[in-house]
Amino acid sequence: KLSDICFYAKGKVNISGLSDADYISTENMLPNKGGITTASSLPSTIQTQAYKKDDVLVSNIRPYFKKILFADFDGGCSNDVLVFRAKEGTDARFLYYVLADDAFFDYSTATSKGTKIPRGDKTAIMQYEVPHFDLPIQKKIAGILA
């Protein structure tokens, strides 16, 4: 299961420490695994969800848009962005490729909640079946897919 190789990262970051380049929301994530653009604005709150370099960010609104990012830097994101962090013994790039697979987005869409603005079910997402590979094999797979 996905929960065997990663977890939802927790933590907050002050908005005052962020720029439009390191703030990620569902609005500046591009569909079809297209990465991100610069945020048009920062939220008016004091803090937001934090992410770290090597985390995988996935938009949790309308999963069929396939918005995903491998974080090359630390920053902050909206609460509608899921922050996946690889567990010890899991290669972060391998985790990215597991989550970037169309099968994951199909699963997230099929198990989502809501009709007008469907959101991924965070509990169901962690039940997603993932093949088990030891770390050297994960690194090899990620290297081939890179």
Coordinates of C-alpha atoms in Angstrom, one line a residue:
K1 CA 0.0 0.0 0.0
L2 CA 1.0 3.6 -0.5
S3 CA 1.1 4.0 3.3
D4 CA 4.0 1.6 3.4
I5 CA 6.2 3.9 1.4
C6 CA 5.1 7.4 2.4
F7 CA 3.0 9.6 4.7
Y8 CA 1.2 12.9 4.5
A9 CA 3.7 15.5 5.7
K10 CA 2.6 17.8 8.5
G11 CA 4.0 21.2 9.4
K12 CA 3.3 24.9 8.8
V13 CA 5.3 27.7 7.4
N14 CA 4.8 31.5 7.8
I15 CA 3.5 33.2 4.6
S16 CA 5.8 36.1 5.3
G17 CA 8.7 33.7 4.5
L18 CA 7.3 32.7 1.1
S19 CA 7.4 34.2 -2.3
D20 CA 5.2 33.7 -5.4
A21 CA 7.9 31.3 -6.7
D22 CA 7.7 28.8 -3.7
Y23 CA 4.0 29.0 -2.9
I24 CA 2.1 26.1 -4.6
S25 CA -1.7 26.0 -4.9
T26 CA -4.1 24.1 -7.2
E27 CA -4.3 27.3 -9.3
N28 CA -0.6 27.4 -10.2
M29 CA -0.1 23.7 -10.7
L30 CA -0.4 22.8 -14.3
P31 CA -2.6 19.9 -15.6
N32 CA -1.3 16.7 -17.1
K33 CA 1.9 16.6 -15.0
G34 CA 3.0 20.0 -16.4
G35 CA 4.7 21.3 -13.2
I36 CA 3.9 24.8 -11.9
T37 CA 3.8 28.4 -12.9
T38 CA 4.5 31.4 -10.6
A39 CA 1.7 31.9 -8.1
S40 CA -0.5 35.0 -8.8
S41 CA -0.8 35.8 -5.2
L42 CA -0.1 34.6 -1.7
P43 CA -2.9 33.7 0.8
S44 CA -3.9 36.3 3.4
T45 CA -3.4 33.9 6.2
I46 CA -0.4 33.9 8.6
Q47 CA 0.6 30.3 8.0
T48 CA 0.1 27.6 5.4
Q49 CA 1.1 24.0 4.9
A50 CA 4.8 23.5 4.5
Y51 CA 6.6 21.2 2.1
K52 CA 10.3 20.2 1.9
K53 CA 12.7 19.5 -1.0
D54 CA 12.0 15.9 -2.3
D55 CA 8.4 15.9 -1.2
V56 CA 5.8 15.1 -3.9
L57 CA 2.9 17.5 -4.2
V58 CA -0.4 16.5 -5.7
S59 CA -3.5 18.6 -6.2
N60 CA -6.4 17.1 -4.2
I61 CA -9.1 18.9 -6.2
R62 CA -10.4 17.2 -9.4
P63 CA -7.7 14.5 -9.4
Y64 CA -8.4 13.8 -13.1
F65 CA -6.4 17.0 -13.9
K66 CA -3.2 15.1 -12.9
K67 CA -1.5 18.0 -11.2
I68 CA 1.7 16.8 -9.6
L69 CA 5.1 18.3 -8.7
F70 CA 8.4 16.8 -7.4
A71 CA 9.7 19.6 -5.0
D72 CA 13.2 20.8 -5.8
F73 CA 13.0 23.3 -3.0
D74 CA 11.2 24.0 0.4
G75 CA 8.1 26.2 0.4
G76 CA 4.4 26.4 1.3
C77 CA 1.2 25.2 -0.3
S78 CA -2.5 25.5 0.0
N79 CA -4.5 22.9 2.0
D80 CA -5.9 21.6 -1.2
V81 CA -2.4 20.2 -2.1
L82 CA -1.4 16.9 -0.6
V83 CA 2.2 16.7 0.5
F84 CA 3.6 13.2 0.3
R85 CA 6.9 12.5 2.0
A86 CA 8.9 9.3 1.4
K87 CA 9.5 7.0 4.4
E88 CA 12.9 5.8 5.3
G89 CA 13.9 3.1 2.8
T90 CA 11.9 4.7 0.0
D91 CA 13.5 6.7 -2.8
A92 CA 11.7 10.1 -3.2
R93 CA 11.9 10.0 -7.0
F94 CA 10.4 6.4 -7.0
L95 CA 7.5 7.8 -5.0
Y96 CA 7.1 10.6 -7.5
Y97 CA 6.8 8.1 -10.4
V98 CA 4.3 5.9 -8.4
L99 CA 2.1 9.0 -7.9
A100 CA 2.7 10.3 -11.5
D101 CA 1.4 7.1 -13.0
D102 CA -2.0 7.5 -14.7
A103 CA -3.2 4.5 -12.7
F104 CA -2.8 6.5 -9.4
F105 CA -4.8 9.4 -10.8
D106 CA -7.5 7.0 -12.0
Y107 CA -7.7 5.4 -8.6
S108 CA -7.8 8.8 -6.8
T109 CA -10.6 10.0 -9.2
A110 CA -12.5 6.7 -8.7
T111 CA -12.3 7.0 -4.9
S112 CA -12.9 10.8 -4.7
K113 CA -15.7 12.4 -2.8
G114 CA -18.1 15.1 -4.1
T115 CA -19.6 15.6 -7.5
K116 CA -19.3 19.3 -8.3
I117 CA -15.7 19.7 -7.1
P118 CA -14.4 16.2 -6.4
R119 CA -11.6 15.8 -3.9
G120 CA -9.4 12.8 -3.3
D121 CA -10.2 10.7 -0.3
K122 CA -7.1 10.9 1.8
T123 CA -7.7 7.6 3.6
A124 CA -8.5 5.8 0.3
I125 CA -5.4 7.3 -1.3
M126 CA -3.1 5.7 1.3
Q127 CA -4.7 2.3 0.4
Y128 CA -3.5 2.5 -3.2
E129 CA -1.6 -0.7 -4.1
V130 CA 2.1 -0.2 -4.7
P131 CA 4.5 -2.9 -5.7
H132 CA 7.2 -3.6 -3.2
F133 CA 10.8 -3.1 -4.3
D134 CA 13.9 -2.7 -2.1
L135 CA 15.7 0.6 -2.3
P136 CA 18.4 -0.2 -4.9
I137 CA 15.6 -1.4 -7.3
Q138 CA 13.6 1.7 -6.6
K139 CA 16.6 3.9 -7.4
K140 CA 17.1 1.9 -10.6
I141 CA 13.5 2.3 -11.7
A142 CA 13.5 6.0 -10.9
G143 CA 16.7 6.4 -12.9
I144 CA 15.2 4.6 -15.9
L145 CA 12.1 6.8 -15.8
A146 CA 13.9 10.1 -15.3

